[in-house]
PDB file of C-alpha atoms in Angstrom:
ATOM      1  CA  UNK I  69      52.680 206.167  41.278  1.00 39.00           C
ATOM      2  CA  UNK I  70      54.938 204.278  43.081  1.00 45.00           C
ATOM      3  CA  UNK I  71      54.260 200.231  43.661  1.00 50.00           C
ATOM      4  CA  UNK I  72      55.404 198.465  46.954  1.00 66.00           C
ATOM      5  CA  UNK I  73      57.763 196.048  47.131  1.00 77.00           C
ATOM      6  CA  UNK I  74      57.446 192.766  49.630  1.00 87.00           C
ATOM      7  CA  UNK I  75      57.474 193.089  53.053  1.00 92.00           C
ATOM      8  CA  UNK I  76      58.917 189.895  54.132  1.00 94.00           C
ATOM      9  CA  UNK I  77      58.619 188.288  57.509  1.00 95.00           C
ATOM     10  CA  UNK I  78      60.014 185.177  58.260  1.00 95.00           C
ATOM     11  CA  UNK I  79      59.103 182.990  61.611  1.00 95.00           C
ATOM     12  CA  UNK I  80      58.014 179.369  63.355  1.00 96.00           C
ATOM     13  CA  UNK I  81      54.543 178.624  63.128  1.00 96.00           C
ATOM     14  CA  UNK I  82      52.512 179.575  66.444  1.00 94.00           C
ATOM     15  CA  UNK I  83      50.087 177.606  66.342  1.00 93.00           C
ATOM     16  CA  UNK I  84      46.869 175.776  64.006  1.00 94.00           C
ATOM     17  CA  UNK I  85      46.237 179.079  62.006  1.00 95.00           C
ATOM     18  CA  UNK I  86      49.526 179.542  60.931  1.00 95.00           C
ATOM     19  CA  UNK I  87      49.945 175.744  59.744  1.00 96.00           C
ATOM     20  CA  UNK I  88      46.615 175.639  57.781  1.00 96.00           C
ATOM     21  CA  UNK I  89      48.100 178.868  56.028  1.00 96.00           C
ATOM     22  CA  UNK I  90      51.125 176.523  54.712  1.00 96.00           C
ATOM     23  CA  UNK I  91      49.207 174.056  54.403  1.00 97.00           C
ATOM     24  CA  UNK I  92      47.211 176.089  51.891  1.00 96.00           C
ATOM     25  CA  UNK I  93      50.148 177.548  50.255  1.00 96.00           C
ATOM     26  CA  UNK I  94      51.420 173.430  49.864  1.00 96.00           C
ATOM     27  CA  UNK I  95      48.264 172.819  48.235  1.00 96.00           C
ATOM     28  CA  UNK I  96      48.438 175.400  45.131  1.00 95.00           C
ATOM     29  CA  UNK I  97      51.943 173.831  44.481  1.00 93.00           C
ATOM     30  CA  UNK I  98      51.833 170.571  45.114  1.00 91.00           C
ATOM     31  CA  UNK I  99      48.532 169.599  44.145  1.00 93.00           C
ATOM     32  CA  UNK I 100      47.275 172.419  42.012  1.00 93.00           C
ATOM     33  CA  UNK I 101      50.529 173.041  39.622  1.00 90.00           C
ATOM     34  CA  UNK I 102      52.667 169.811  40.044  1.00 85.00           C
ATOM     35  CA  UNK I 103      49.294 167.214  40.495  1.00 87.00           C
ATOM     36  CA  UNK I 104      50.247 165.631  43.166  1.00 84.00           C
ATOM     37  CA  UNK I 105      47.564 163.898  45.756  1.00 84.00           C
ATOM     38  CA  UNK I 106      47.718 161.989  49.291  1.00 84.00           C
ATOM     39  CA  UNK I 107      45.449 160.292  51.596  1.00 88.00           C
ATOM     40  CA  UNK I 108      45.049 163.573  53.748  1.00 89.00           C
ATOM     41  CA  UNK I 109      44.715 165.868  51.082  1.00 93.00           C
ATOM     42  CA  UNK I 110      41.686 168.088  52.050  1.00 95.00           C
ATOM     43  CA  UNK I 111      40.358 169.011  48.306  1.00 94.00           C
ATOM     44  CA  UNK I 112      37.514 170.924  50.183  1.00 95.00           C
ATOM     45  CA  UNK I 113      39.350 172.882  51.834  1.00 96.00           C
ATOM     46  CA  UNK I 114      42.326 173.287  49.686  1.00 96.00           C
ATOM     47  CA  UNK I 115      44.828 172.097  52.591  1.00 96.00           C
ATOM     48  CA  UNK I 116      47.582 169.644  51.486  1.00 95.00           C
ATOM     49  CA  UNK I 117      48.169 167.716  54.665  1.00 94.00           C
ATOM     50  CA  UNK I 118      49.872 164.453  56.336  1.00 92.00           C
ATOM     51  CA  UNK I 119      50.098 163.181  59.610  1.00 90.00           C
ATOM     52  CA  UNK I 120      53.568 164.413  60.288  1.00 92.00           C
ATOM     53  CA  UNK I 121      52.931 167.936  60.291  1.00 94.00           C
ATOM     54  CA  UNK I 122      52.163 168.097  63.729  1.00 92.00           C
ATOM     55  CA  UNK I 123      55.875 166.748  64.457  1.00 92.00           C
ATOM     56  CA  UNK I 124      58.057 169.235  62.127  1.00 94.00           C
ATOM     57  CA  UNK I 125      58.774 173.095  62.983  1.00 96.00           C
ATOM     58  CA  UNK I 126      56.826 174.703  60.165  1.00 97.00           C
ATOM     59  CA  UNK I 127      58.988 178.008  58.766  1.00 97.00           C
ATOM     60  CA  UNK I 128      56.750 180.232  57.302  1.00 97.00           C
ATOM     61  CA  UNK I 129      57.853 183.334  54.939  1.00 97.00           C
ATOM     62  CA  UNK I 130      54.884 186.309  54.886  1.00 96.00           C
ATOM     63  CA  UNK I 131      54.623 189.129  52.656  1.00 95.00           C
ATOM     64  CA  UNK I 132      53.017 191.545  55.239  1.00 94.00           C
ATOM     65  CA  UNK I 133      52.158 193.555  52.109  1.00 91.00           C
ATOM     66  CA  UNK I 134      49.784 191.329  51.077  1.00 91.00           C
ATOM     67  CA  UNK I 135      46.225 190.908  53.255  1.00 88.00           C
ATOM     68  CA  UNK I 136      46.549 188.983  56.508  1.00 84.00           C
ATOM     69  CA  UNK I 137      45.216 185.682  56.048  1.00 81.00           C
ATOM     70  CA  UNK I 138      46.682 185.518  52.306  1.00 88.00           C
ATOM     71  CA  UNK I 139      49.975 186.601  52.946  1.00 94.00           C
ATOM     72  CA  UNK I 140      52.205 183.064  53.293  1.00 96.00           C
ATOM     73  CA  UNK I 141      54.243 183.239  50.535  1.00 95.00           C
ATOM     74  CA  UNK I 142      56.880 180.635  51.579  1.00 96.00           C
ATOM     75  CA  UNK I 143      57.642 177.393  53.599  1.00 96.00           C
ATOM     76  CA  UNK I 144      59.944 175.201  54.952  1.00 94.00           C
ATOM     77  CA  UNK I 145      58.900 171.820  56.953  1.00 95.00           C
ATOM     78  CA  UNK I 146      62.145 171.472  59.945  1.00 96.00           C
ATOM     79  CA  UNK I 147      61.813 167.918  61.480  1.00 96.00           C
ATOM     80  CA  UNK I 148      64.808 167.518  64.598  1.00 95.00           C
ATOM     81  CA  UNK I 149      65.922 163.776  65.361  1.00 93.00           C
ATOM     82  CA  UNK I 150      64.636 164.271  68.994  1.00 92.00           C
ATOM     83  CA  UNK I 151      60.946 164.433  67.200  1.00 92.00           C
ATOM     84  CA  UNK I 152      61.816 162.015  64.966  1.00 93.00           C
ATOM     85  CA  UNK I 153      62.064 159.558  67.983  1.00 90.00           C
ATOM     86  CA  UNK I 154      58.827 160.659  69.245  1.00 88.00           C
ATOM     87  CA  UNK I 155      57.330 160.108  65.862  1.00 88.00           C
ATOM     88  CA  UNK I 156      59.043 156.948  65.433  1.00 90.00           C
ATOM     89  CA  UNK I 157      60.481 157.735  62.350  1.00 93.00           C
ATOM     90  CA  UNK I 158      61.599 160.530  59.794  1.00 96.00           C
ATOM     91  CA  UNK I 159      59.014 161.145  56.934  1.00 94.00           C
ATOM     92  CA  UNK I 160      61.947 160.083  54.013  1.00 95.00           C
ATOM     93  CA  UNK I 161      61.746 156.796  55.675  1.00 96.00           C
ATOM     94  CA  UNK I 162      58.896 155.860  53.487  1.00 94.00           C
ATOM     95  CA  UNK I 163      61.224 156.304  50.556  1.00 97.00           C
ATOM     96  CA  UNK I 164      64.960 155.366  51.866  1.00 98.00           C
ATOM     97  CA  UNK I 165      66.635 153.653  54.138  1.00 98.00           C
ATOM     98  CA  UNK I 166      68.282 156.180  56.170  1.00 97.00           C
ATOM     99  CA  UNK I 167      70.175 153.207  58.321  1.00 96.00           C
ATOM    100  CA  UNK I 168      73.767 155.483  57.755  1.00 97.00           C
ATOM    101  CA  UNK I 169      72.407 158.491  58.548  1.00 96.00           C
ATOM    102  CA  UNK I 170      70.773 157.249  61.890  1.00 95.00           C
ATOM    103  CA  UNK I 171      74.064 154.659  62.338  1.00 95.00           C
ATOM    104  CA  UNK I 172      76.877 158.668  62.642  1.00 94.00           C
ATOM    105  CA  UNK I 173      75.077 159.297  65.839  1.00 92.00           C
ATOM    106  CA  UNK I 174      75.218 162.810  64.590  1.00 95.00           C
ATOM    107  CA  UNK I 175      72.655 166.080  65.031  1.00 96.00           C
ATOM    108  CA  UNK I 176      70.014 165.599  61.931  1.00 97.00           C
ATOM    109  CA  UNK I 177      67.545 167.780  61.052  1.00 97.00           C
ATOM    110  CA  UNK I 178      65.079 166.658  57.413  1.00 97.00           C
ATOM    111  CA  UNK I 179      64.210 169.231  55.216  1.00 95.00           C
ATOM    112  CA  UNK I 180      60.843 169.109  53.382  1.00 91.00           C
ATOM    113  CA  UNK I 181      57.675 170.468  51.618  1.00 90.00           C
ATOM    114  CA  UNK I 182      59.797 173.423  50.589  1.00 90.00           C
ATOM    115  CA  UNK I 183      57.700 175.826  48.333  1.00 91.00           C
ATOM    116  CA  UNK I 184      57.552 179.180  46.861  1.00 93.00           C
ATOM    117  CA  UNK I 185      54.237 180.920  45.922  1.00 94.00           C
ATOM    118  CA  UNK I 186      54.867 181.296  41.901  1.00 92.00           C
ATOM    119  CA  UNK I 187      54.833 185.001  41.832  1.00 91.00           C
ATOM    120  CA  UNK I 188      57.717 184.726  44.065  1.00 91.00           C
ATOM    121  CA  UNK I 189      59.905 182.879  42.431  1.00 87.00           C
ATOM    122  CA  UNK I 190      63.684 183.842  40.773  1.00 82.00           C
ATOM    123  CA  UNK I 191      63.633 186.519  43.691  1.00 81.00           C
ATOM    124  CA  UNK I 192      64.380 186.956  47.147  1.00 89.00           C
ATOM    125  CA  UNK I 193      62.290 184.572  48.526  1.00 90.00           C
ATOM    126  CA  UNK I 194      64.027 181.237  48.725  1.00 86.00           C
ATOM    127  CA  UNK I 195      66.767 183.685  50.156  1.00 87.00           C
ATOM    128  CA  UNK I 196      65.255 184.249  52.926  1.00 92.00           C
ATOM    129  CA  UNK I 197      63.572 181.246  53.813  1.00 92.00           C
ATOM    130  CA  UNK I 198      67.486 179.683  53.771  1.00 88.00           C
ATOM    131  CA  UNK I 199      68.275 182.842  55.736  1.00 91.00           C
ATOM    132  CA  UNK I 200      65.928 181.481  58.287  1.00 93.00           C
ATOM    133  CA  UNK I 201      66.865 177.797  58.076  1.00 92.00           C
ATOM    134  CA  UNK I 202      70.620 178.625  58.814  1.00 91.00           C
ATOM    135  CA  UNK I 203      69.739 180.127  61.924  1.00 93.00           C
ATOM    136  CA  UNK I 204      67.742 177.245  62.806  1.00 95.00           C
ATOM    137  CA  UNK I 205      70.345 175.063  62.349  1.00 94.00           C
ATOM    138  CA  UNK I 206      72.800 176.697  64.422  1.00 93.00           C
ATOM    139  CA  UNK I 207      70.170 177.454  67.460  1.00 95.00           C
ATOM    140  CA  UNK I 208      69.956 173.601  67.457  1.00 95.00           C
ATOM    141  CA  UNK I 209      73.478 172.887  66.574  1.00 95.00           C
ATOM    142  CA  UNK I 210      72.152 170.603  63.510  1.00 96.00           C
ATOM    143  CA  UNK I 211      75.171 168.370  61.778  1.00 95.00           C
ATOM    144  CA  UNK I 212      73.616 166.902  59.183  1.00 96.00           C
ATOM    145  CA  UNK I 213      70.478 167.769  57.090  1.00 96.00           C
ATOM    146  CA  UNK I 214      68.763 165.883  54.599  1.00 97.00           C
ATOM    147  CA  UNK I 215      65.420 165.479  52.862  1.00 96.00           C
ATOM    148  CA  UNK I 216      63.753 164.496  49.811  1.00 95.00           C
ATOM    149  CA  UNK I 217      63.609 166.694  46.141  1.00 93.00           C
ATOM    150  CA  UNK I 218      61.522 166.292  43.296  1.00 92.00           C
ATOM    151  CA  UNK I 219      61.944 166.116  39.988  1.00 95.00           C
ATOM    152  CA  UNK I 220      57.901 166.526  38.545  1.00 91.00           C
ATOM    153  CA  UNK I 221      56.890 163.770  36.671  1.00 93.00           C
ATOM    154  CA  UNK I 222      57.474 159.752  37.587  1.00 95.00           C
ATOM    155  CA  UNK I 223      59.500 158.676  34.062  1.00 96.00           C
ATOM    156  CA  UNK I 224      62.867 158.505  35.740  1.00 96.00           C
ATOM    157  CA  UNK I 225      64.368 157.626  31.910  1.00 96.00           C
ATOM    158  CA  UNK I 226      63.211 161.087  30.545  1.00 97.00           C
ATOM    159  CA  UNK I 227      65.272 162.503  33.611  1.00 97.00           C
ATOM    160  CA  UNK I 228      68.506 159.926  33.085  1.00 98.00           C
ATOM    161  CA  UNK I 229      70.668 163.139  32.056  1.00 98.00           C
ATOM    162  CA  UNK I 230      70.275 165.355  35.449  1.00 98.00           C
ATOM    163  CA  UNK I 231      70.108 161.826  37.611  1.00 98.00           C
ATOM    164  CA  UNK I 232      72.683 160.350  36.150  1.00 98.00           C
ATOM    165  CA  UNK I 233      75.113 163.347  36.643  1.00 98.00           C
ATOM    166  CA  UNK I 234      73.554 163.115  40.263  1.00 98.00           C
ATOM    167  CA  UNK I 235      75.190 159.720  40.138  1.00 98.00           C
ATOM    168  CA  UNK I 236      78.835 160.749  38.985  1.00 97.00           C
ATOM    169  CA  UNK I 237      79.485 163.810  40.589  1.00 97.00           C
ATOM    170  CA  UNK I 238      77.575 164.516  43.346  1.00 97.00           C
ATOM    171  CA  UNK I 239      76.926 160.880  45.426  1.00 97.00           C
ATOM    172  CA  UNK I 240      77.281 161.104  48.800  1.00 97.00           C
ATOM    173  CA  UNK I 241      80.048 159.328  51.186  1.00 95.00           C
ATOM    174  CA  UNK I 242      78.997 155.890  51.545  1.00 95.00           C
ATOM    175  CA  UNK I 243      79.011 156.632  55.469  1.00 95.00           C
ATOM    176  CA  UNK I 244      75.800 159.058  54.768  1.00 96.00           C
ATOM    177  CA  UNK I 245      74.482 157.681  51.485  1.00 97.00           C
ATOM    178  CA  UNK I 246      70.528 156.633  51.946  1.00 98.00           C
ATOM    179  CA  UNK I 247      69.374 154.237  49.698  1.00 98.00           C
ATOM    180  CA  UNK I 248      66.190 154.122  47.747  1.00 98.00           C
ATOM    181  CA  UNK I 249      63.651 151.500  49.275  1.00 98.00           C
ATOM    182  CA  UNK I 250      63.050 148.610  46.587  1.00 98.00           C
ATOM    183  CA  UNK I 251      59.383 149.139  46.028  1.00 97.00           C
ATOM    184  CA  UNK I 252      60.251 152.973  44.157  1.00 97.00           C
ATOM    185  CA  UNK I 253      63.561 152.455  43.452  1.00 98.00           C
ATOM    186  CA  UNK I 254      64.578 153.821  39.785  1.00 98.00           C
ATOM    187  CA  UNK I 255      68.609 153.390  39.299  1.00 97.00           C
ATOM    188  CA  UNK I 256      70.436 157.023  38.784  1.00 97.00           C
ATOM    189  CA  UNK I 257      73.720 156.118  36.982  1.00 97.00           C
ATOM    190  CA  UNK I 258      71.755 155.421  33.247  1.00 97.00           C
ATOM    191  CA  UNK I 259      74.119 157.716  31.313  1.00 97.00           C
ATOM    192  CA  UNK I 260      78.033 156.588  31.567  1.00 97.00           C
ATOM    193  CA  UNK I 261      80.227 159.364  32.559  1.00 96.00           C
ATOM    194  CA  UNK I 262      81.990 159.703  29.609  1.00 95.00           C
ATOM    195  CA  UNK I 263      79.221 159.940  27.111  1.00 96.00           C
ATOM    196  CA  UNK I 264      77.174 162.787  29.613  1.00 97.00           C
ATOM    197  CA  UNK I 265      76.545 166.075  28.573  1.00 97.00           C
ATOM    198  CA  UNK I 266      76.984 167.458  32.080  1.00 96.00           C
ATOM    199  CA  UNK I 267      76.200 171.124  30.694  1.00 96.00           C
ATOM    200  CA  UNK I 268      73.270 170.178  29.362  1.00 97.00           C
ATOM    201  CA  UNK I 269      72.398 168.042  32.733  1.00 97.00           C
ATOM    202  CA  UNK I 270      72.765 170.837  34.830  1.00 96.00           C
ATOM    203  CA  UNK I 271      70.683 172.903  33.277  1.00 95.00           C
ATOM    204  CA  UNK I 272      67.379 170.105  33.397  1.00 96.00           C
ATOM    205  CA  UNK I 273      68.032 170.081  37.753  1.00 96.00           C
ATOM    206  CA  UNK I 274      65.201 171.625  40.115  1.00 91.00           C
ATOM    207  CA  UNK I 275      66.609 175.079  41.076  1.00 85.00           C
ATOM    208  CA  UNK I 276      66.128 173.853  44.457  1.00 84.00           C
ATOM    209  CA  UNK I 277      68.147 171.018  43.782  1.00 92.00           C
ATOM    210  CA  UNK I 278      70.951 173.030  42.530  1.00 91.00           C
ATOM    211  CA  UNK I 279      70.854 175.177  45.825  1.00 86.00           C
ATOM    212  CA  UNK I 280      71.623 172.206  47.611  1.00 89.00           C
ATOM    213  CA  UNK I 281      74.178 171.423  45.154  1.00 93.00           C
ATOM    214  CA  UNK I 282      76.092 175.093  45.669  1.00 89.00           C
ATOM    215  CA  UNK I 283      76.676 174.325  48.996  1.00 85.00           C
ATOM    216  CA  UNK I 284      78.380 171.237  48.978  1.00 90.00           C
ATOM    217  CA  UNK I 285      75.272 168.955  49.038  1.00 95.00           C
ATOM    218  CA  UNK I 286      75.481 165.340  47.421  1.00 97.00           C
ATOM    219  CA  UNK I 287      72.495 162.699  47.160  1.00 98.00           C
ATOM    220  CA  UNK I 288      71.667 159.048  48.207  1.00 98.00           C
ATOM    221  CA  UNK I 289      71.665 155.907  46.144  1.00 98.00           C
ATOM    222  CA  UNK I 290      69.074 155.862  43.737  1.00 98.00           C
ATOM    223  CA  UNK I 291      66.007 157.869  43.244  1.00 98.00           C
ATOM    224  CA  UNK I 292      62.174 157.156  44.190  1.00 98.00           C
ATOM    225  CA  UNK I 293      59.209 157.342  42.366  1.00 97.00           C
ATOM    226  CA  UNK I 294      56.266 158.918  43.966  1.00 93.00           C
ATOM    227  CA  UNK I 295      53.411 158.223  42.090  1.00 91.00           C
ATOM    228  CA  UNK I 296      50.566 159.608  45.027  1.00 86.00           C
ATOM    229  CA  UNK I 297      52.697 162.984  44.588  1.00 85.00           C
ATOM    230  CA  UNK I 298      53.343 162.497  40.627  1.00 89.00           C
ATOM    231  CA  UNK I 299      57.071 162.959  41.218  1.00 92.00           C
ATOM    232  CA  UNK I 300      60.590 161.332  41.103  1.00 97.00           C
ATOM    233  CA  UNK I 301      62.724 161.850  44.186  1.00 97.00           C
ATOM    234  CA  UNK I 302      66.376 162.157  45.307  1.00 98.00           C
ATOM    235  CA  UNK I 303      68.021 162.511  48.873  1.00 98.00           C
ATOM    236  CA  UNK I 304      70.022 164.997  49.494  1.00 97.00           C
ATOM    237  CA  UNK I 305      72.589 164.909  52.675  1.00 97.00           C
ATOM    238  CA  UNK I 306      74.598 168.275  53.463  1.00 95.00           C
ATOM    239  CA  UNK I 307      76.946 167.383  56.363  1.00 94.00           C
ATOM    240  CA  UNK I 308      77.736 170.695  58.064  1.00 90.00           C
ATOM    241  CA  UNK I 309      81.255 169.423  59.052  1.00 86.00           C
ATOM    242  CA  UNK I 310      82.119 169.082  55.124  1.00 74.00           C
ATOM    243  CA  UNK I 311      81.396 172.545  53.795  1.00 65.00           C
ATOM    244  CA  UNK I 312      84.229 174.648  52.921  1.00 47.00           C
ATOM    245  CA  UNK I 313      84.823 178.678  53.975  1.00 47.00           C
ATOM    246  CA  UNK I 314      82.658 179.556  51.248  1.00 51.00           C
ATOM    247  CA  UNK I 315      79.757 177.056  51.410  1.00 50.00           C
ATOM    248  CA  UNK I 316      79.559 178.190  54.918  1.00 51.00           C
ATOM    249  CA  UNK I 317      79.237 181.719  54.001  1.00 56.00           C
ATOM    250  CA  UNK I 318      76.749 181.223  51.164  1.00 52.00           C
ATOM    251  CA  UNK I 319      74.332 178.632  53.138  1.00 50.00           C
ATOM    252  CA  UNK I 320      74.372 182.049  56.145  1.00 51.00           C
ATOM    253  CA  UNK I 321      73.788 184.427  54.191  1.00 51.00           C
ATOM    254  CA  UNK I 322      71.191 182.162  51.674  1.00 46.00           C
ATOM    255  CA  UNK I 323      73.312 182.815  48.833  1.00 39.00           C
ATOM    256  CA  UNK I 324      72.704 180.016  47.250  1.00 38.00           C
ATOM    257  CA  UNK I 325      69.558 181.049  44.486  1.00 34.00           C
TER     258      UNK I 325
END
């Protein structure tokens, strides 16, 4: 017998339907697996929510061999600085300052609720959701992206290996460096430089983190602890203008898993 592989399809939600289907994807991982919560968290309905979804492009990755209605196994939440405006702010806000970022005057586009369905994951999924996002980027001739990453859990001193090498090798120019707002603000440089097992650091960072990290991305100052979503965050910035030959070439082709 022979089994089917995935059929993926990758596109910009259309409309209500095709939101409430990442939506419900957002829910299994976010609240379901990582125990995370929010004020618009529909528990009824299984829909992890929050008012700025009707702002962001929502990229949505289908297996179309799956049965319609339950095929959304990826997503990607796109927010350009022209909505931002509208919206009156960018959702990262809430956890840095992002007064350099806004200060370049430069193209931005935030990055966010970025999951993969778990039977998904390792494979070519996250490729081609970053497939999709690179296009994006250059239809809207984004210079600068950035969004917030989780580590799970809110004990930012278990995690003082991966932040810390964060914090040494990868902090961003202070021209683009957001800062971690006071009331969540959890220092990143614990371990010194010299005494870090960056080996062993590596290995304890988010896959997706590392992703970023491949392709020349760096992160703000400090990290933030989300209690509501049971997590501890960094910023990541990737300026466009900074990548070299073959960051550029990975992040198009989403070579970066």
């Amino acid at each position: 017998m022979t089994m089917r592989g995935p059929q993926f399809e990758l596109s910009l939600a259309q409309g209500p339907e095709d939101i409430r289907a990442a939506q419900a994807l957002r829910y299994r991982v976010f609240i379901e697996e990582l125990g995370g919560s929010g004020p618009m968290v529909d528990h009824d309905a299984r829909l992890e929510m929050d008012r700025f979804d009707p702002y962001f492009d929502h990229l949505i990755l289908r297996d179309l061999a799956l049965s319609e209605g339950a095929n959304v196994i990826g997503v990607y939440r796109v927010l350009r600085c022209e909505k931002a405006q509208l919206l009156g702010q960018f959702y990262s806000e809430d956890e840095y300052d992002l007064a350099p970022l806004r200060a370049s005057n430069r193209r931005l586009l935030e990055l966010g609720r970025s999951c993969v369905d778990a039977r998904y994951r390792g494979g070519e999924a996250l490729l081609h959701l970053w497939q999709g996002l690179a296009k994006y980027v250059a239809e809207h001739r984004i210079e600068v992206l950035f969004g917030v990453a989780s580590f799970h859990g809110t004990d930012a001193a278990a995690l003082a290996a991966p932040l810390s090498l964060l914090h040494h090798k990868y902090l961003a120019p202070e021209a683009l460096r957001p800062k971690a707002r006071p009331e969540g603000y959890a220092a990143i440089d614990m371990i010194d430089a010299e005494t870090l097992d960056r080996r062993a650091a590596m290995l304890k960072l988010p896959a997706l983190i590392k992703a970023y990290l491949r392709v020349g991305g760096c992160v703000g100052d400090g990290a933030f602890v989300d209690h509501a979503f049971n997590t501890t965050d960094v910023c990541l910035v990737m300026d466009t203008a900074r990548l070299s030959a073959g960051h550029k070439e990975k992040y198009s082709k989403g070579l970066i898993v």
